[in-house]
CSV table of C-alpha atoms in Angstrom, one decimal:
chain,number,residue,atom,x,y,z
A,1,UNK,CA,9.7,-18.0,60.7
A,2,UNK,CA,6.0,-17.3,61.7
A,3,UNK,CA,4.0,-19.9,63.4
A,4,UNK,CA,0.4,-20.5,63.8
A,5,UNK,CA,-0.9,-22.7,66.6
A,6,UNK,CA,-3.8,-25.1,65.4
A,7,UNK,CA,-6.3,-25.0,68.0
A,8,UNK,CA,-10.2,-27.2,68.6
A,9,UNK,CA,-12.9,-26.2,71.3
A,10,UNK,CA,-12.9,-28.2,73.9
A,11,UNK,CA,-16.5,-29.2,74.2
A,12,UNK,CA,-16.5,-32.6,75.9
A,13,UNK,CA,-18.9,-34.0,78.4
A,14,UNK,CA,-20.1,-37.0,79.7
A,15,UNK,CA,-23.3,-37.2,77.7
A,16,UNK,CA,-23.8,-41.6,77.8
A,17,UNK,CA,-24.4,-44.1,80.1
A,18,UNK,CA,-22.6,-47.2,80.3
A,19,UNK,CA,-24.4,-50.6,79.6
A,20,UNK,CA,-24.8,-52.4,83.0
A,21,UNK,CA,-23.5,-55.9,82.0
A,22,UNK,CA,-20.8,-53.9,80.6
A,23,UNK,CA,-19.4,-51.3,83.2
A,24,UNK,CA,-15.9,-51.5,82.2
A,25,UNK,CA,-17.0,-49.5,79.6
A,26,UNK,CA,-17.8,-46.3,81.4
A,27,UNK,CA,-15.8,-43.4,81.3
A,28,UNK,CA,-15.9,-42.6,78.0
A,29,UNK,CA,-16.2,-38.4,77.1
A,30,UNK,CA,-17.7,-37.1,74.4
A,31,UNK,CA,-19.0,-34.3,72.0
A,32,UNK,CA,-22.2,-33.5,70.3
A,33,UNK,CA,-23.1,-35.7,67.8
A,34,UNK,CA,-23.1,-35.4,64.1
A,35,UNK,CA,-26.6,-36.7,62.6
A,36,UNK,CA,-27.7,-36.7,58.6
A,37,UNK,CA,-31.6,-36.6,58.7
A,38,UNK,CA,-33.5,-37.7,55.2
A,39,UNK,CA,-33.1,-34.8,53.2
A,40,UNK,CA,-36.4,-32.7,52.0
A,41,UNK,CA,-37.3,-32.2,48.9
A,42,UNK,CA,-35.3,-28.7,49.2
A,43,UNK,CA,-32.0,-30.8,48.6
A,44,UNK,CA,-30.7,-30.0,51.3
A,45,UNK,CA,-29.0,-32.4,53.8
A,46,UNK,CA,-30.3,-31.3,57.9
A,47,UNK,CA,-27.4,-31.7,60.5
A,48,UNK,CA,-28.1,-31.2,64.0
A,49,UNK,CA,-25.6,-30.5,66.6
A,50,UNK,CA,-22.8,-30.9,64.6
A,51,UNK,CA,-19.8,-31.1,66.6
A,52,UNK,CA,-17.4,-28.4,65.7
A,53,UNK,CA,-13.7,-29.1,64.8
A,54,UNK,CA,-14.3,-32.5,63.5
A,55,UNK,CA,-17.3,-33.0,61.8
A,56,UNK,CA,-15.3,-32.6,58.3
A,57,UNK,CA,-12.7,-34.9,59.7
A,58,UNK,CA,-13.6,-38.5,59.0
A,59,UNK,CA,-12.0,-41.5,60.5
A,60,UNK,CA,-11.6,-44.0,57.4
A,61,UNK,CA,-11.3,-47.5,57.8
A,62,UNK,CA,-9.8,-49.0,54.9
A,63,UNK,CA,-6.8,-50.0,56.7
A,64,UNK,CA,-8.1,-50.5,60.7
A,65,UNK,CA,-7.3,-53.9,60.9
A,66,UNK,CA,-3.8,-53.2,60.6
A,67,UNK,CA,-3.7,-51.1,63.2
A,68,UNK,CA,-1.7,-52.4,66.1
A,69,UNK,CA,-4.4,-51.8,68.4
A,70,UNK,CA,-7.6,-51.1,66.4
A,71,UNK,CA,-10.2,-50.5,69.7
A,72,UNK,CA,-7.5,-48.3,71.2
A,73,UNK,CA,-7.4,-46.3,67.7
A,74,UNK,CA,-10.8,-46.0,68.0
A,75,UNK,CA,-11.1,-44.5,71.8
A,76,UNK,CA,-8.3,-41.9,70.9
A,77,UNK,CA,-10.3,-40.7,68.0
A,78,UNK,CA,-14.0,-40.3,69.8
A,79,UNK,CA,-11.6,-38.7,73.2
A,80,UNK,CA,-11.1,-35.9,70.4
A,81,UNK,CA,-14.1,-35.3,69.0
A,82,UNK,CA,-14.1,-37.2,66.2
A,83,UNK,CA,-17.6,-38.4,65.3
A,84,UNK,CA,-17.8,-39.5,61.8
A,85,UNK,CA,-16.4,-43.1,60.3
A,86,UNK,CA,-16.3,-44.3,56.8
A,87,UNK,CA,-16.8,-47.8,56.3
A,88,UNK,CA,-17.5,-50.0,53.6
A,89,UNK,CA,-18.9,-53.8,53.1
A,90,UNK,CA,-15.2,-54.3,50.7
A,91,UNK,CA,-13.1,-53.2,53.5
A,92,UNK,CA,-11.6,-56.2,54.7
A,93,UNK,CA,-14.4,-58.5,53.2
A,94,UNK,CA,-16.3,-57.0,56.1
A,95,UNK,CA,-13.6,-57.1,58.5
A,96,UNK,CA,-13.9,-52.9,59.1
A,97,UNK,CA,-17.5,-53.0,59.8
A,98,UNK,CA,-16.8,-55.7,62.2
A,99,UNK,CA,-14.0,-54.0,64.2
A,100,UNK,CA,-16.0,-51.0,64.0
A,101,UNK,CA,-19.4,-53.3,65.5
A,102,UNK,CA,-17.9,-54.7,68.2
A,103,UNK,CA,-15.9,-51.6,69.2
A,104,UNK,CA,-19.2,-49.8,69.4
A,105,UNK,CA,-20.5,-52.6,71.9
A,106,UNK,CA,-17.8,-53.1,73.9
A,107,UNK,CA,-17.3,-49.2,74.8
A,108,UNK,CA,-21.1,-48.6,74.5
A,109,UNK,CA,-21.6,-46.5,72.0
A,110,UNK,CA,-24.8,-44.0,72.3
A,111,UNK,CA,-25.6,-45.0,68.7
A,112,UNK,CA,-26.8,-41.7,67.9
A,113,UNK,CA,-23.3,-39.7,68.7
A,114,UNK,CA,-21.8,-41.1,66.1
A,115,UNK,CA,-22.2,-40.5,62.6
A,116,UNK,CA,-21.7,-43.8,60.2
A,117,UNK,CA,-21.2,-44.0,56.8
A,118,UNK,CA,-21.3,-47.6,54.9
A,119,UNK,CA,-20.6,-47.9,51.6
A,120,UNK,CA,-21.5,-51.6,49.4
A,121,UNK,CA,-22.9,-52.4,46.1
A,122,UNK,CA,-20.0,-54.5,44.5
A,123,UNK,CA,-20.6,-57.5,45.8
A,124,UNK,CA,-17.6,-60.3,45.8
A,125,UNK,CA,-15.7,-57.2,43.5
A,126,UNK,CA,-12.5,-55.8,45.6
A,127,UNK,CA,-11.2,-53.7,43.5
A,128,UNK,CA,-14.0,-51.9,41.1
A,129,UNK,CA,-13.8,-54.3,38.0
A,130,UNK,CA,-16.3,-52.8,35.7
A,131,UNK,CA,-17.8,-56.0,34.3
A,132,UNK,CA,-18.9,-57.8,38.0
A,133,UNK,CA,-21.6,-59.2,38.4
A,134,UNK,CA,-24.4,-56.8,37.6
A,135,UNK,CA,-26.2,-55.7,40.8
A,136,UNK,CA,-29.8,-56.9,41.8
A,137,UNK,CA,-32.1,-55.3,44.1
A,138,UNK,CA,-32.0,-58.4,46.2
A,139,UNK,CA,-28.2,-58.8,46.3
A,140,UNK,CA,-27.9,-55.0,47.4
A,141,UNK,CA,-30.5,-55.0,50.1
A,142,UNK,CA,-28.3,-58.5,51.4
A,143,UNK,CA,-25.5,-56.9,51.6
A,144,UNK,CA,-26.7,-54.0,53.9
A,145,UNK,CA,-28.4,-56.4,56.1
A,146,UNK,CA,-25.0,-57.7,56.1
A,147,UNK,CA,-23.7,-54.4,56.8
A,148,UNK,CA,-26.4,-53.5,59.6
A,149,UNK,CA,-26.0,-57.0,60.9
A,150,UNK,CA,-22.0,-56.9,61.2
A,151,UNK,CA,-22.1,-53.4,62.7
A,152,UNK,CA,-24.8,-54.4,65.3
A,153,UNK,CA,-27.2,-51.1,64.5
A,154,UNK,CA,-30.4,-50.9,63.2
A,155,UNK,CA,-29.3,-47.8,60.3
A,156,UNK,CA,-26.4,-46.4,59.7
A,157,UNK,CA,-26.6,-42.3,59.1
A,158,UNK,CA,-25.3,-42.5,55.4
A,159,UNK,CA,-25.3,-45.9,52.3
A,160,UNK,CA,-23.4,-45.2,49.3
A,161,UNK,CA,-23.4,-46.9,46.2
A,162,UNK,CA,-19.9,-47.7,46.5
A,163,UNK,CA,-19.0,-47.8,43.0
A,164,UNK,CA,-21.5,-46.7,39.7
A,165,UNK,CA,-22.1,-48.7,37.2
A,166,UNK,CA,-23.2,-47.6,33.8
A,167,UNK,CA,-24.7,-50.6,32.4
A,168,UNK,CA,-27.6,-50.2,35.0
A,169,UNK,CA,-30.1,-46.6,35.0
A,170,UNK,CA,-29.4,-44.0,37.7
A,171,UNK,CA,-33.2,-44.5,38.0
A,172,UNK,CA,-32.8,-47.9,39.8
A,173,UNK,CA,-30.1,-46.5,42.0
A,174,UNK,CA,-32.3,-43.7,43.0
A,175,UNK,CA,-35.1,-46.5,43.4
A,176,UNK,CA,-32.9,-49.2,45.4
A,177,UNK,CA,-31.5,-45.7,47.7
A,178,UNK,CA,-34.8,-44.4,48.6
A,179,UNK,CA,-36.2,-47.7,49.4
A,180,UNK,CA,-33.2,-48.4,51.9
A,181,UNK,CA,-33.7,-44.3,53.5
A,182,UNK,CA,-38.2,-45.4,53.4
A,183,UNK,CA,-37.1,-48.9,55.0
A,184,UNK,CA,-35.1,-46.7,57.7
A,185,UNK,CA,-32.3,-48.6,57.4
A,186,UNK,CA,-30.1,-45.5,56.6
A,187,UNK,CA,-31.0,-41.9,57.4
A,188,UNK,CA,-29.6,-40.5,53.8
A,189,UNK,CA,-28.0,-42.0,50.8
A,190,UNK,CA,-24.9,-40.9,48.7
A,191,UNK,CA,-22.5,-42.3,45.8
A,192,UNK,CA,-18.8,-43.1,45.6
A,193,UNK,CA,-17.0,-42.2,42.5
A,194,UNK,CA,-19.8,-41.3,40.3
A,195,UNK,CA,-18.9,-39.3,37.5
A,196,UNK,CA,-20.7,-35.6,37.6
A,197,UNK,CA,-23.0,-36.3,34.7
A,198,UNK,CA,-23.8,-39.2,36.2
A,199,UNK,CA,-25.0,-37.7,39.8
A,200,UNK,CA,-26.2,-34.6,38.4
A,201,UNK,CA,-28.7,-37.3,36.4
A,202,UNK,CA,-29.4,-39.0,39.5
A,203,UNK,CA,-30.2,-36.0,41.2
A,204,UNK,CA,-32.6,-35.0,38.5
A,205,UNK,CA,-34.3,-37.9,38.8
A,206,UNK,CA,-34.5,-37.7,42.6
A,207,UNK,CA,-35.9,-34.4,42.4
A,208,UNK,CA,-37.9,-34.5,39.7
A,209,UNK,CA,-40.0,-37.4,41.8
A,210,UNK,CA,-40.1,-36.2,44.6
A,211,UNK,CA,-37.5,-38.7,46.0
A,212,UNK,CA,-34.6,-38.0,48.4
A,213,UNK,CA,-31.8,-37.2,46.2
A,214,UNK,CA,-28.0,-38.4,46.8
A,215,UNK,CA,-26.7,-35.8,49.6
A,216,UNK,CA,-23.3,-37.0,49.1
A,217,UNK,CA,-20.5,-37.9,46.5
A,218,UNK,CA,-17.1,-39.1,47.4
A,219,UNK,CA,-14.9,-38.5,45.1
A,220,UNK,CA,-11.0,-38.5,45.3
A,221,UNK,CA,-9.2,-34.8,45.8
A,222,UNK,CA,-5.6,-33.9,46.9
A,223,UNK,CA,-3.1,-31.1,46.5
A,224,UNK,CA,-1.2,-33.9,43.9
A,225,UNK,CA,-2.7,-34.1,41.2
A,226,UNK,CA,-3.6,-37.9,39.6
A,227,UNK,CA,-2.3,-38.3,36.2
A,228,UNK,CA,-4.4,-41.0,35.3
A,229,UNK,CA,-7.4,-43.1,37.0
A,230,UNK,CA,-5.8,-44.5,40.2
A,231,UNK,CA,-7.8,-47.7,41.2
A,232,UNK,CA,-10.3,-48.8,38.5
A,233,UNK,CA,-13.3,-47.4,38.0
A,234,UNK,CA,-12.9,-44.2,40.7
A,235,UNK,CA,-12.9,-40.5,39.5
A,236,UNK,CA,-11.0,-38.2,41.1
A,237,UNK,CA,-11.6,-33.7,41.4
A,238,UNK,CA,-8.3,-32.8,42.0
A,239,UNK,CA,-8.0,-30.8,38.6
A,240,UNK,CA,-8.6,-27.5,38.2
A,241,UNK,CA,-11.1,-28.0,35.6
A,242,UNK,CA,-13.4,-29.5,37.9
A,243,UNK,CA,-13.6,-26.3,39.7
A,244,UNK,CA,-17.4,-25.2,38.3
A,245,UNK,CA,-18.9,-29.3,38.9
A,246,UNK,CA,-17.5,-28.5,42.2
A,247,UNK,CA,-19.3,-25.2,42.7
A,248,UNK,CA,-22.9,-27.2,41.5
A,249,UNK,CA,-22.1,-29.5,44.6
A,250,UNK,CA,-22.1,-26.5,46.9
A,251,UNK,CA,-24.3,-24.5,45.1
A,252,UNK,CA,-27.1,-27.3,45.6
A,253,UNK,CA,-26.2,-28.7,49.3
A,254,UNK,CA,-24.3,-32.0,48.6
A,255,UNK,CA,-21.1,-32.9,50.5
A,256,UNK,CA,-18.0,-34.3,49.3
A,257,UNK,CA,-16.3,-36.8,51.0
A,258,UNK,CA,-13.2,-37.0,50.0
A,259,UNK,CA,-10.9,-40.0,49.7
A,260,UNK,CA,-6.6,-40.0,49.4
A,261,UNK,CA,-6.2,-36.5,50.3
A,262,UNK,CA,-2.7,-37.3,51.1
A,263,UNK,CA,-2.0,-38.8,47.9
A,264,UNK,CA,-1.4,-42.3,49.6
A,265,UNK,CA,1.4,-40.9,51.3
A,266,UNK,CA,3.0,-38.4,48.4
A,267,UNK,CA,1.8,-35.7,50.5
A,268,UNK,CA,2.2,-36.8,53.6
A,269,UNK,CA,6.3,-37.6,53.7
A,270,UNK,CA,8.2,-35.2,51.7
A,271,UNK,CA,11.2,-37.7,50.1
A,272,UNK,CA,9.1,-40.9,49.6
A,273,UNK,CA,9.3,-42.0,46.1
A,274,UNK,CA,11.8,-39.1,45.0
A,275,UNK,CA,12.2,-38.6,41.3
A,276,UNK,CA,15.4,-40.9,41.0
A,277,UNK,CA,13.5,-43.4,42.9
A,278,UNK,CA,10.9,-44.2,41.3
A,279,UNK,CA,11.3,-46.9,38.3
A,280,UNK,CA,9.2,-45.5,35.4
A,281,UNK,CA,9.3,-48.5,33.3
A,282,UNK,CA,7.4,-50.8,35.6
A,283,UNK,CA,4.4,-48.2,34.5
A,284,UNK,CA,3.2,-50.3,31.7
A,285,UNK,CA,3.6,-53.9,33.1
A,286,UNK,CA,0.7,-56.7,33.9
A,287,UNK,CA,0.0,-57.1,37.2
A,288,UNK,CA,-2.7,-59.2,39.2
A,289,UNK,CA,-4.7,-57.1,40.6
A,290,UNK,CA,-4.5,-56.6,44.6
A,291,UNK,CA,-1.1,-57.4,44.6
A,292,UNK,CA,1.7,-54.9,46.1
A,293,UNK,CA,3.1,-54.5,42.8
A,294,UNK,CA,-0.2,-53.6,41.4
A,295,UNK,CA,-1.1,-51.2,44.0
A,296,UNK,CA,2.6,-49.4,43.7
A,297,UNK,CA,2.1,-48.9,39.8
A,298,UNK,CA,-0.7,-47.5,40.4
A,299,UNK,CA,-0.2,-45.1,42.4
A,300,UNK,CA,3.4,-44.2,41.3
A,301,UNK,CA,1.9,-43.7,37.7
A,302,UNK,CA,-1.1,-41.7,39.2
A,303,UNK,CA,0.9,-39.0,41.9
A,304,UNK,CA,4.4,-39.5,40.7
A,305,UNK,CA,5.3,-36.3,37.9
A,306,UNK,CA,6.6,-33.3,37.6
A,307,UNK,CA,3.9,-30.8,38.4
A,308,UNK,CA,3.0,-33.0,41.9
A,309,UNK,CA,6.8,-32.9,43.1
A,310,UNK,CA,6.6,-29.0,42.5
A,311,UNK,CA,3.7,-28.6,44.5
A,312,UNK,CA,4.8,-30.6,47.6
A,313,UNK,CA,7.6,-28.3,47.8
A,314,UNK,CA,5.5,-25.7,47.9
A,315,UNK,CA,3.4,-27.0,50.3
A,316,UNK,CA,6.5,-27.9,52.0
A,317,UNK,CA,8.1,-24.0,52.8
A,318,UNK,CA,4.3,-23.2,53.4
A,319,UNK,CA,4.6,-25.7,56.3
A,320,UNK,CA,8.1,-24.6,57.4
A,321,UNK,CA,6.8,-21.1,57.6
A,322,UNK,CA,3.8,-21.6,59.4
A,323,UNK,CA,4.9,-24.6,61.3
A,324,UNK,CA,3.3,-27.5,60.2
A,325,UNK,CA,3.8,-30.9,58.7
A,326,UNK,CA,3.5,-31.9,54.7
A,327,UNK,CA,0.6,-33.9,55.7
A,328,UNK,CA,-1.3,-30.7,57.7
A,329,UNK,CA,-0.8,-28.4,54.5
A,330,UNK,CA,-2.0,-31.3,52.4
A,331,UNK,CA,-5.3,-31.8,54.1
A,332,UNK,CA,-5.7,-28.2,54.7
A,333,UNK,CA,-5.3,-27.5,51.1
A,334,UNK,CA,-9.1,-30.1,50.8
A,335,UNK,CA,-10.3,-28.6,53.5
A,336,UNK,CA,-10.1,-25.4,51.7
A,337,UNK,CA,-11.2,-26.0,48.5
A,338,UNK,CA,-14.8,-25.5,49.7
A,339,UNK,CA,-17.3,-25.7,52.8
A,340,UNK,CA,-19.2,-28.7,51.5
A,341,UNK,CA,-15.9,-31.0,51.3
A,342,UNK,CA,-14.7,-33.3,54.3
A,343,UNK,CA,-11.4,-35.5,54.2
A,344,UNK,CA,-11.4,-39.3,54.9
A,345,UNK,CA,-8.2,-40.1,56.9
A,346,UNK,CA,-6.7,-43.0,57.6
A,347,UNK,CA,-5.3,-42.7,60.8
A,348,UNK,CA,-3.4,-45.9,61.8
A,349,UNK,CA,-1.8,-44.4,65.3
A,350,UNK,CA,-3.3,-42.3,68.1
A,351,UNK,CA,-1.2,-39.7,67.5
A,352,UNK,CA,-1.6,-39.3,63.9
A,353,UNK,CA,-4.8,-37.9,64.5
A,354,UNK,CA,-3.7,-34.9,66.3
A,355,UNK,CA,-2.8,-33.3,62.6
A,356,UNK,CA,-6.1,-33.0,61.5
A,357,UNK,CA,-8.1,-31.5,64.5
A,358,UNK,CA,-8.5,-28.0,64.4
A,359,UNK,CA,-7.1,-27.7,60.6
A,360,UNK,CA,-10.9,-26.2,60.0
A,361,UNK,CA,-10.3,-23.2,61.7
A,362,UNK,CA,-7.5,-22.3,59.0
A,363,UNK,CA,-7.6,-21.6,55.4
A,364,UNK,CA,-5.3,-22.1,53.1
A,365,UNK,CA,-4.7,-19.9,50.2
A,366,UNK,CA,-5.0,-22.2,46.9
A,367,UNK,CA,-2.9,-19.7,44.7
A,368,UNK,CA,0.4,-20.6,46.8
A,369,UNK,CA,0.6,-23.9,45.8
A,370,UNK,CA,-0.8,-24.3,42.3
A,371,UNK,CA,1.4,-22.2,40.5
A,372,UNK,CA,1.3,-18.5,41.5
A,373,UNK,CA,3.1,-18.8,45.2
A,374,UNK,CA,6.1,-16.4,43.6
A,375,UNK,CA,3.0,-14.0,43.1
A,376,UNK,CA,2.1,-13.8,46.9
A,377,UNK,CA,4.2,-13.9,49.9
A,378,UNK,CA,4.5,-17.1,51.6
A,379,UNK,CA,3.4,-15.4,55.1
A,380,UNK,CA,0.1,-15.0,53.5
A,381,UNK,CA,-0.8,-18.6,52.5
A,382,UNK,CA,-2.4,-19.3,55.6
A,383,UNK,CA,-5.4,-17.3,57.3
A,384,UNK,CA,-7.2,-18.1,60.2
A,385,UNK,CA,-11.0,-18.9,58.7
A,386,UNK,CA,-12.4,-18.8,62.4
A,387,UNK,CA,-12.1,-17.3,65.8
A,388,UNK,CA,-10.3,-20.4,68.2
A,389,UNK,CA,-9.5,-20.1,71.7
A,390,UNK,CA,-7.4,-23.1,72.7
A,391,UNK,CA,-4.7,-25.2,71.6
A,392,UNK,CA,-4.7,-28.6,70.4
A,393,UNK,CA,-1.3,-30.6,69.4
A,394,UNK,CA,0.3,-31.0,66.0
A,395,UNK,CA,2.4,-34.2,65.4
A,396,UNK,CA,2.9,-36.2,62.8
A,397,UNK,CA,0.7,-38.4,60.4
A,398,UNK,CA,2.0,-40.8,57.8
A,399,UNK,CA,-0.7,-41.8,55.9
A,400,UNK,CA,-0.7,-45.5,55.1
A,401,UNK,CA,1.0,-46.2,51.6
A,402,UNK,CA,0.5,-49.7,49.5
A,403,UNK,CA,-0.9,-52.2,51.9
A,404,UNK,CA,-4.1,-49.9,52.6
A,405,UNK,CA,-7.7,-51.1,51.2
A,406,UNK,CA,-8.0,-49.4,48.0
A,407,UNK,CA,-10.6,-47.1,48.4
């Protein structure tokens, strides 16, 4: 068996003070920060002093409040280097900006080493129901007041439209975005499960006007494959024919930031919902929606077939050869798909986070899990993409499974 040691400069400093009515707070290390500056008319999104090793690792915070100890969490993640958070206004009914607000005040936070990305636009919709309420200008720029307010900062480095919706013009999108980046209430601007005619539109637009364009789309993408739309009204690049729309995002600057890399927990322990254990005939039953039952059917029906069980076997001896976890060759296989994508993970322990530092500095090769790993031996799956120099733990991560936010 060969093994390969996941390793993550170690580049912290003391680079903050601490607030003086608030000196418990002092001590806190950290890395150089990750900042989105408006993007030119060039398309292109600027980052300075990105800190390397984590900045395509982002801490999501769908589930945070069920964390046992969500400020602790939260310390263990920025002691590592990790500088970017996903957020949204639906998470919690506002409960994740919150945590995330007065985690940033009690430690203080230099607000401009970390990177924060909100997402809103649905207003009292949880779940992505396609005929809410339509959105108005004034409802959107409420809610990331809200947003601002909750998190106790003045912008927040990236707003996504956290949801399209078709029955209003990517033109007012683009309008309602670049007002919100011109307002400086948010450095750049980016959507959430936009379809790629839709963005590629938007762009257009942008561009064409001489208005910052969406920098960002965050799409779903993981090793298993969804069979079917997994929470309503998301859109998902997991397939291989999504391979070109994938190479326009890179070809033309914009990041994806990917969500359920792990498949909610498919790829991340190798015998949950085995084949004889999951009950295929609760696929086409009524649910309510938000319910456990709901959220299972959905994501059995989505991750659970034939082709996704093949692949986390692969992935599987790929991780018993090189010594790593399900959940490591998972996210590595994202990571690897191209530069310009970066994983949400939804670390609920301090430990779990250990997995993903460092998996930038390897490369997985595609063909060993999608069909052609009898083509190529297995002790050539993974590569080392850069030049490391010293070792960071690997333990395990078990991403959370039905009770998380849906994304």
């Amino acid at each position: 068996m060969m093994h390969l040691t996941i390793t993550v400069p170690n580049n912290t400093t003391c680079t903050s003070l601490c607030c003086l009515l608030l000196l418990s707070c002092c001590g806190i290390t950290t890395t150089a920060a990750l900042s989105f500056m408006p993007p030119a008319n060039d398309m292109k999104t600027v980052q300075m002093g990105v800190p390397q090793g984590s900045d395509r690792v982002v801490f999501g915070t769908a589930a945070i409040a069920q964390a046992t100890d969500p400020f602790g969490l939260l310390d263990a993640a920025y002691h590592k280097g990790v500088r970017r958070f996903d957020l949204a206004r639906t998470y919690g009914s506002g409960t994740s900006e919150k945590i995330f607000g007065e985690w940033m005040t009690s430690r203080c936070i230099d607000r401009d080493d970390v990177n924060i990305i909100t997402k809103g636009g649905m207003g009292d919709d949880k779940y992505g129901d396609p005929t809410r309420n339509l959105l108005t200008g004034s409802v959107l720029m409420g809610e990331v007041e809200a947003s601002l307010n909750t998190l106790g900062t003045d912008r927040v480095d990236m707003y996504m439209f956290h949801r399209d919706d078709p029955r209003l013009s990517v033109e007012q999108f683009v309008t309602w975005a670049n007002e919100i980046v011109l307002a400086g209430k948010a450095s750049s601007w980016g959507v959430s499960n936009w379809s790629f005619d839709r963005f590629c539109e938007a762009h257009r637009y942008a561009v064409s006007e001489g208005l910052h364009p969406p920098c960002a789309n965050s799409p779903q993408l993981s090793l298993a494959v969804p069979q079917c739309e997994i929470w309503p009204t998301t859109y998902s690049i997991s397939s291989q024919e999504h391979e070109s729309q994938i190479d326009w995002y890179e070809n033309n600057g914009v990041e994806l930031v990917c969500w359920e890399v792990l498949a909610k927990g498919f790829m991340a322990v190798p015998t949950l919902w085995s084949k004889e254990d999951v009950d295929r005939s609760t696929f086409d039953k009524t649910f309510e929606a938000g319910t456990n039952e709901w959220r299972l059917q959905r994501i059995q029906r989505a991750y659970c077939h034939l082709e996704n069980y093949r692949r986390r076997e692969a992935a599987i001896k790929i991780g018993e050869e090189f010594g790593l976890k399900l959940p490591q060759v998972a996210a590595l296989y994202a990571l690897s798909v191209r530069d310009n994508v970066s994983i949400i993970c939804g670390f609920l322990e301090p430990e779990h986070i250990d997995d993903m530092i460092g998996l930038e500095d390897l490369l997985l090769v595609k063909e060993c899990v999608l069909g052609d790993e009898e083509q190529l031996p297995i002790s050539n799956c993974i590569e080392t993409a850069k030049s490391v120099t010293e070792a960071a733990p690997a333990d395990a991560i078990v991403d959370a499974i039905v009770n998380i936010g849906v994304c």
